[in-house]
């Protein structure tokens, strides 16, 4: 089993819809959870960061972590065509010198005008 | 600040040729990373460095070498390129390995090995 599983999509939704992106992970030691956004032919950029279980909101974006089910979600409200990108979930355990970030494969999202 | 820059942006190699990818950062970051990104595989860590003069292996290090002679630069070398090394290569850097620290990515190098 991969450490982080993510449906690659593509996911196409109409402009203005609520988007739900999801990942599952296998290692209960993971404590920190991230969402990166990657536009076509660009490098990933950090979008959201959460620690442990709970919700975190930033504008139209909400990141949710459920550690009991090892489930990570990103919600995008009032989706815009500019949100079209690949979204990568990522996780890590505790930080530190040799700690690694484990990335999901990414979900391609298309917002249709 | 330019952030993280990568040179070259594109390259086509023949099997067996060698090349070096250059990553530079102007944020005074201690940690630097090389990833490759392939369709259906996601981002995979090749090598990383926790400081000037130090390097360590990541998840997929075979066929690659790295050097960190200066804090701001991290070089990725392919001694004898193979078609399996066709990929998009991303460099990243971070100030520390704190669990809350952000990795900043470069724009990528698209490498094709024929």
mmCIF file of C-alpha atoms in Angstrom:
data_model
loop_
_atom_site.group_PDB
_atom_site.id
_atom_site.type_symbol
_atom_site.label_atom_id
_atom_site.label_comp_id
_atom_site.label_asym_id
_atom_site.label_seq_id
_atom_site.Cartn_x
_atom_site.Cartn_y
_atom_site.Cartn_z
ATOM 1 C CA UNK A 1 0.000 0.000 0.000
ATOM 2 C CA UNK A 2 1.300 3.446 -0.955
ATOM 3 C CA UNK A 3 1.854 5.779 1.964
ATOM 4 C CA UNK A 4 -0.367 8.458 0.406
ATOM 5 C CA UNK A 5 -3.119 7.633 -2.066
ATOM 6 C CA UNK A 6 -4.761 10.241 -4.274
ATOM 7 C CA UNK A 7 -7.156 9.880 -7.195
ATOM 8 C CA UNK A 8 -5.387 11.349 -10.256
ATOM 9 C CA UNK A 9 -8.594 12.588 -11.903
ATOM 10 C CA UNK A 10 -9.048 14.573 -14.025
ATOM 11 C CA UNK A 11 -11.913 16.186 -12.176
ATOM 12 C CA UNK A 12 -14.017 18.655 -14.173
ATOM 13 C CA UNK A 13 -16.535 20.922 -12.443
ATOM 14 C CA UNK A 14 -18.453 24.040 -13.548
ATOM 15 C CA UNK A 15 -17.353 27.466 -12.352
ATOM 16 C CA UNK A 16 -18.854 28.381 -9.005
ATOM 17 C CA UNK A 17 -19.205 24.796 -7.787
ATOM 18 C CA UNK A 18 -17.729 23.457 -4.555
ATOM 19 C CA UNK A 19 -14.757 21.199 -5.225
ATOM 20 C CA UNK A 20 -13.755 18.349 -2.927
ATOM 21 C CA UNK A 21 -10.295 16.811 -3.274
ATOM 22 C CA UNK A 22 -9.273 13.868 -1.128
ATOM 23 C CA UNK A 23 -6.353 11.710 -0.049
ATOM 24 C CA UNK A 24 -5.853 8.781 2.257
ATOM 25 C CA UNK A 25 -2.674 7.859 4.070
ATOM 26 C CA UNK A 26 -1.459 4.738 5.800
ATOM 27 C CA UNK A 27 1.080 5.783 8.448
ATOM 28 C CA UNK A 28 -0.462 6.899 11.739
ATOM 29 C CA UNK A 29 2.833 8.654 12.588
ATOM 30 C CA UNK A 30 2.055 11.384 10.068
ATOM 31 C CA UNK A 31 1.230 14.548 11.967
ATOM 32 C CA UNK A 32 1.483 17.343 9.422
ATOM 33 C CA UNK A 33 -0.592 17.635 6.291
ATOM 34 C CA UNK A 34 -0.193 19.897 3.319
ATOM 35 C CA UNK A 35 -1.828 20.742 0.021
ATOM 36 C CA UNK A 36 0.294 21.984 -2.853
ATOM 37 C CA UNK A 37 -1.049 23.538 -6.055
ATOM 38 C CA UNK A 38 0.821 23.038 -9.311
ATOM 39 C CA UNK A 39 -0.068 24.933 -12.441
ATOM 40 C CA UNK A 40 0.826 23.408 -15.799
ATOM 41 C CA UNK A 41 4.581 23.498 -16.460
ATOM 42 C CA UNK A 42 5.289 25.122 -13.098
ATOM 43 C CA UNK A 43 6.679 23.942 -9.782
ATOM 44 C CA UNK A 44 4.378 23.073 -6.858
ATOM 45 C CA UNK A 45 3.564 25.821 -4.370
ATOM 46 C CA UNK A 46 2.272 25.375 -0.833
ATOM 47 C CA UNK A 47 -1.428 26.168 -0.571
ATOM 48 C CA UNK A 48 -2.528 24.954 2.858
ATOM 49 C CA UNK A 49 -0.886 23.456 5.923
ATOM 50 C CA UNK A 50 -2.550 21.745 8.872
ATOM 51 C CA UNK A 51 -1.400 19.933 11.972
ATOM 52 C CA UNK A 52 -3.226 16.885 13.359
ATOM 53 C CA UNK A 53 -6.995 16.588 13.042
ATOM 54 C CA UNK A 54 -9.372 19.432 12.369
ATOM 55 C CA UNK A 55 -10.168 22.140 9.855
ATOM 56 C CA UNK A 56 -8.229 25.120 8.581
ATOM 57 C CA UNK A 57 -9.750 27.821 6.416
ATOM 58 C CA UNK A 58 -8.038 30.337 4.156
ATOM 59 C CA UNK A 59 -10.340 32.365 1.952
ATOM 60 C CA UNK A 60 -12.155 30.014 -0.416
ATOM 61 C CA UNK A 61 -10.025 27.050 0.661
ATOM 62 C CA UNK A 62 -10.633 24.699 3.593
ATOM 63 C CA UNK A 63 -8.309 21.864 4.541
ATOM 64 C CA UNK A 64 -9.695 19.075 6.691
ATOM 65 C CA UNK A 65 -7.884 16.204 8.389
ATOM 66 C CA UNK A 66 -9.507 13.191 10.009
ATOM 67 C CA UNK A 67 -6.747 11.201 11.672
ATOM 68 C CA UNK A 68 -9.117 8.501 12.901
ATOM 69 C CA UNK A 69 -9.861 7.504 9.308
ATOM 70 C CA UNK A 70 -6.535 8.731 7.869
ATOM 71 C CA UNK A 71 -8.378 10.977 5.444
ATOM 72 C CA UNK A 72 -7.309 14.388 4.125
ATOM 73 C CA UNK A 73 -9.590 16.758 2.221
ATOM 74 C CA UNK A 74 -9.353 20.101 0.464
ATOM 75 C CA UNK A 75 -12.530 22.033 -0.298
ATOM 76 C CA UNK A 76 -12.649 24.923 -2.745
ATOM 77 C CA UNK A 77 -15.722 27.161 -2.585
ATOM 78 C CA UNK A 78 -16.919 29.319 -5.469
ATOM 79 C CA UNK A 79 -14.419 27.644 -7.793
ATOM 80 C CA UNK A 80 -12.845 29.805 -10.488
ATOM 81 C CA UNK A 81 -11.176 28.906 -13.816
ATOM 82 C CA UNK A 82 -7.912 30.119 -12.245
ATOM 83 C CA UNK A 83 -8.211 27.209 -9.778
ATOM 84 C CA UNK A 84 -7.558 24.796 -12.659
ATOM 85 C CA UNK A 85 -4.344 23.038 -11.663
ATOM 86 C CA UNK A 86 -3.002 19.820 -10.201
ATOM 87 C CA UNK A 87 -3.431 19.563 -6.436
ATOM 88 C CA UNK A 88 -0.939 17.466 -4.487
ATOM 89 C CA UNK A 89 -1.594 16.310 -0.964
ATOM 90 C CA UNK A 90 1.464 15.729 1.182
ATOM 91 C CA UNK A 91 2.304 14.644 4.677
ATOM 92 C CA UNK A 92 5.225 14.233 7.048
ATOM 93 C CA UNK A 93 5.759 12.854 10.529
ATOM 94 C CA UNK A 94 7.645 15.136 12.864
ATOM 95 C CA UNK A 95 10.089 17.246 10.897
ATOM 96 C CA UNK A 96 13.760 17.105 11.709
ATOM 97 C CA UNK A 97 17.012 16.574 9.839
ATOM 98 C CA UNK A 98 16.135 13.468 7.813
ATOM 99 C CA UNK A 99 12.352 13.664 7.824
ATOM 100 C CA UNK A 100 10.782 13.528 4.366
ATOM 101 C CA UNK A 101 7.643 14.932 2.841
ATOM 102 C CA UNK A 102 5.559 12.199 1.233
ATOM 103 C CA UNK A 103 3.533 13.429 -1.740
ATOM 104 C CA UNK A 104 0.404 12.024 -3.312
ATOM 105 C CA UNK A 105 0.361 11.646 -7.085
ATOM 106 C CA UNK A 106 -1.835 14.712 -7.549
ATOM 107 C CA UNK A 107 -5.380 15.306 -8.800
ATOM 108 C CA UNK A 108 -5.857 17.308 -12.015
ATOM 109 C CA UNK A 109 -8.713 19.778 -11.610
ATOM 110 C CA UNK A 110 -10.466 21.598 -14.463
ATOM 111 C CA UNK A 111 -12.914 24.410 -13.692
ATOM 112 C CA UNK A 112 -15.176 24.920 -16.676
ATOM 113 C CA UNK A 113 -16.216 28.558 -17.392
ATOM 114 C CA UNK B 1 14.409 37.740 -4.818
ATOM 115 C CA UNK B 2 14.437 35.198 -7.634
ATOM 116 C CA UNK B 3 13.613 32.356 -5.237
ATOM 117 C CA UNK B 4 14.615 28.963 -6.648
ATOM 118 C CA UNK B 5 15.914 28.897 -10.215
ATOM 119 C CA UNK B 6 16.839 25.897 -12.348
ATOM 120 C CA UNK B 7 19.080 25.631 -15.391
ATOM 121 C CA UNK B 8 18.407 24.494 -18.083
ATOM 122 C CA UNK B 9 14.625 24.557 -18.574
ATOM 123 C CA UNK B 10 14.674 21.880 -21.280
ATOM 124 C CA UNK B 11 17.211 19.348 -22.483
ATOM 125 C CA UNK B 12 17.314 16.396 -24.848
ATOM 126 C CA UNK B 13 20.049 13.813 -24.358
ATOM 127 C CA UNK B 14 21.049 10.639 -26.110
ATOM 128 C CA UNK B 15 21.448 7.453 -24.095
ATOM 129 C CA UNK B 16 24.852 7.383 -22.432
ATOM 130 C CA UNK B 17 25.431 11.143 -22.458
ATOM 131 C CA UNK B 18 26.073 13.027 -19.258
ATOM 132 C CA UNK B 19 24.752 16.321 -17.997
ATOM 133 C CA UNK B 20 24.439 18.481 -14.898
ATOM 134 C CA UNK B 21 21.317 20.273 -13.726
ATOM 135 C CA UNK B 22 21.904 23.397 -11.682
ATOM 136 C CA UNK B 23 19.677 24.655 -8.902
ATOM 137 C CA UNK B 24 20.241 28.018 -7.246
ATOM 138 C CA UNK B 25 18.396 29.707 -4.381
ATOM 139 C CA UNK B 26 18.817 33.205 -3.001
ATOM 140 C CA UNK B 27 16.841 32.753 0.225
ATOM 141 C CA UNK B 28 19.790 31.594 2.352
ATOM 142 C CA UNK B 29 18.091 28.243 2.845
ATOM 143 C CA UNK B 30 19.986 25.460 4.560
ATOM 144 C CA UNK B 31 18.130 22.524 3.012
ATOM 145 C CA UNK B 32 17.896 21.697 -0.684
ATOM 146 C CA UNK B 33 16.223 18.828 -2.541
ATOM 147 C CA UNK B 34 16.033 17.236 -5.963
ATOM 148 C CA UNK B 35 12.780 15.541 -7.005
ATOM 149 C CA UNK B 36 11.618 13.908 -10.183
ATOM 150 C CA UNK B 37 7.991 13.950 -11.285
ATOM 151 C CA UNK B 38 6.610 11.328 -13.618
ATOM 152 C CA UNK B 39 3.024 10.713 -14.797
ATOM 153 C CA UNK B 40 1.249 8.392 -12.387
ATOM 154 C CA UNK B 41 4.193 8.423 -9.955
ATOM 155 C CA UNK B 42 4.005 11.800 -8.302
ATOM 156 C CA UNK B 43 7.001 13.594 -6.826
ATOM 157 C CA UNK B 44 9.840 11.342 -5.720
ATOM 158 C CA UNK B 45 12.894 12.499 -3.786
ATOM 159 C CA UNK B 46 16.211 11.742 -5.500
ATOM 160 C CA UNK B 47 18.801 13.326 -3.198
ATOM 161 C CA UNK B 48 18.821 16.063 -0.636
ATOM 162 C CA UNK B 49 21.250 18.220 1.299
ATOM 163 C CA UNK B 50 21.026 19.405 4.894
ATOM 164 C CA UNK B 51 23.772 21.971 4.464
ATOM 165 C CA UNK B 52 26.806 23.057 2.456
ATOM 166 C CA UNK B 53 29.104 20.131 1.786
ATOM 167 C CA UNK B 54 26.566 17.465 2.804
ATOM 168 C CA UNK B 55 24.313 15.262 0.698
ATOM 169 C CA UNK B 56 22.080 12.256 1.349
ATOM 170 C CA UNK B 57 20.117 9.736 -0.679
ATOM 171 C CA UNK B 58 16.395 9.978 -1.129
ATOM 172 C CA UNK B 59 13.885 7.481 -2.457
ATOM 173 C CA UNK B 60 15.260 7.025 -6.000
ATOM 174 C CA UNK B 61 19.004 7.906 -5.996
ATOM 175 C CA UNK B 62 20.343 5.330 -8.462
ATOM 176 C CA UNK B 63 21.882 6.813 -11.609
ATOM 177 C CA UNK B 64 22.263 10.294 -10.090
ATOM 178 C CA UNK B 65 24.956 12.131 -8.166
ATOM 179 C CA UNK B 66 24.758 15.464 -6.396
ATOM 180 C CA UNK B 67 27.051 18.084 -4.967
ATOM 181 C CA UNK B 68 26.548 21.054 -2.661
ATOM 182 C CA UNK B 69 29.809 22.972 -2.771
ATOM 183 C CA UNK B 70 28.125 26.304 -2.086
ATOM 184 C CA UNK B 71 25.129 26.903 0.170
ATOM 185 C CA UNK B 72 23.118 28.522 -2.591
ATOM 186 C CA UNK B 73 23.714 25.860 -5.255
ATOM 187 C CA UNK B 74 22.725 22.206 -5.538
ATOM 188 C CA UNK B 75 23.852 20.271 -8.608
ATOM 189 C CA UNK B 76 22.297 17.073 -9.941
ATOM 190 C CA UNK B 77 24.432 14.988 -12.272
ATOM 191 C CA UNK B 78 23.557 12.195 -14.655
ATOM 192 C CA UNK B 79 26.755 10.327 -15.546
ATOM 193 C CA UNK B 80 25.272 8.045 -18.225
ATOM 194 C CA UNK B 81 21.714 9.005 -19.108
ATOM 195 C CA UNK B 82 19.095 6.309 -19.696
ATOM 196 C CA UNK B 83 15.591 6.594 -21.209
ATOM 197 C CA UNK B 84 14.172 5.772 -17.748
ATOM 198 C CA UNK B 85 15.538 9.116 -16.593
ATOM 199 C CA UNK B 86 13.200 11.011 -18.917
ATOM 200 C CA UNK B 87 11.257 13.126 -16.448
ATOM 201 C CA UNK B 88 10.611 16.591 -15.085
ATOM 202 C CA UNK B 89 13.137 17.451 -12.396
ATOM 203 C CA UNK B 90 12.296 19.882 -9.612
ATOM 204 C CA UNK B 91 14.627 21.457 -7.148
ATOM 205 C CA UNK B 92 13.311 22.736 -3.822
ATOM 206 C CA UNK B 93 14.740 24.466 -0.782
ATOM 207 C CA UNK B 94 13.688 25.161 2.781
ATOM 208 C CA UNK B 95 15.108 27.199 5.649
ATOM 209 C CA UNK B 96 15.019 24.247 8.016
ATOM 210 C CA UNK B 97 13.502 20.795 8.446
ATOM 211 C CA UNK B 98 11.013 22.046 10.969
ATOM 212 C CA UNK B 99 7.704 20.325 10.535
ATOM 213 C CA UNK B 100 6.098 23.670 9.780
ATOM 214 C CA UNK B 101 8.675 24.873 7.309
ATOM 215 C CA UNK B 102 7.784 25.323 3.662
ATOM 216 C CA UNK B 103 9.640 23.822 0.732
ATOM 217 C CA UNK B 104 9.907 26.282 -2.163
ATOM 218 C CA UNK B 105 10.090 24.716 -5.596
ATOM 219 C CA UNK B 106 11.821 25.831 -8.765
ATOM 220 C CA UNK B 107 10.109 25.864 -12.187
ATOM 221 C CA UNK B 108 11.479 22.498 -13.254
ATOM 222 C CA UNK B 109 13.756 21.053 -15.945
ATOM 223 C CA UNK B 110 12.179 18.875 -18.623
ATOM 224 C CA UNK B 111 14.644 16.174 -19.630
ATOM 225 C CA UNK B 112 14.161 13.730 -22.473
ATOM 226 C CA UNK B 113 16.603 10.873 -22.972
ATOM 227 C CA UNK B 114 16.415 9.242 -26.393
#
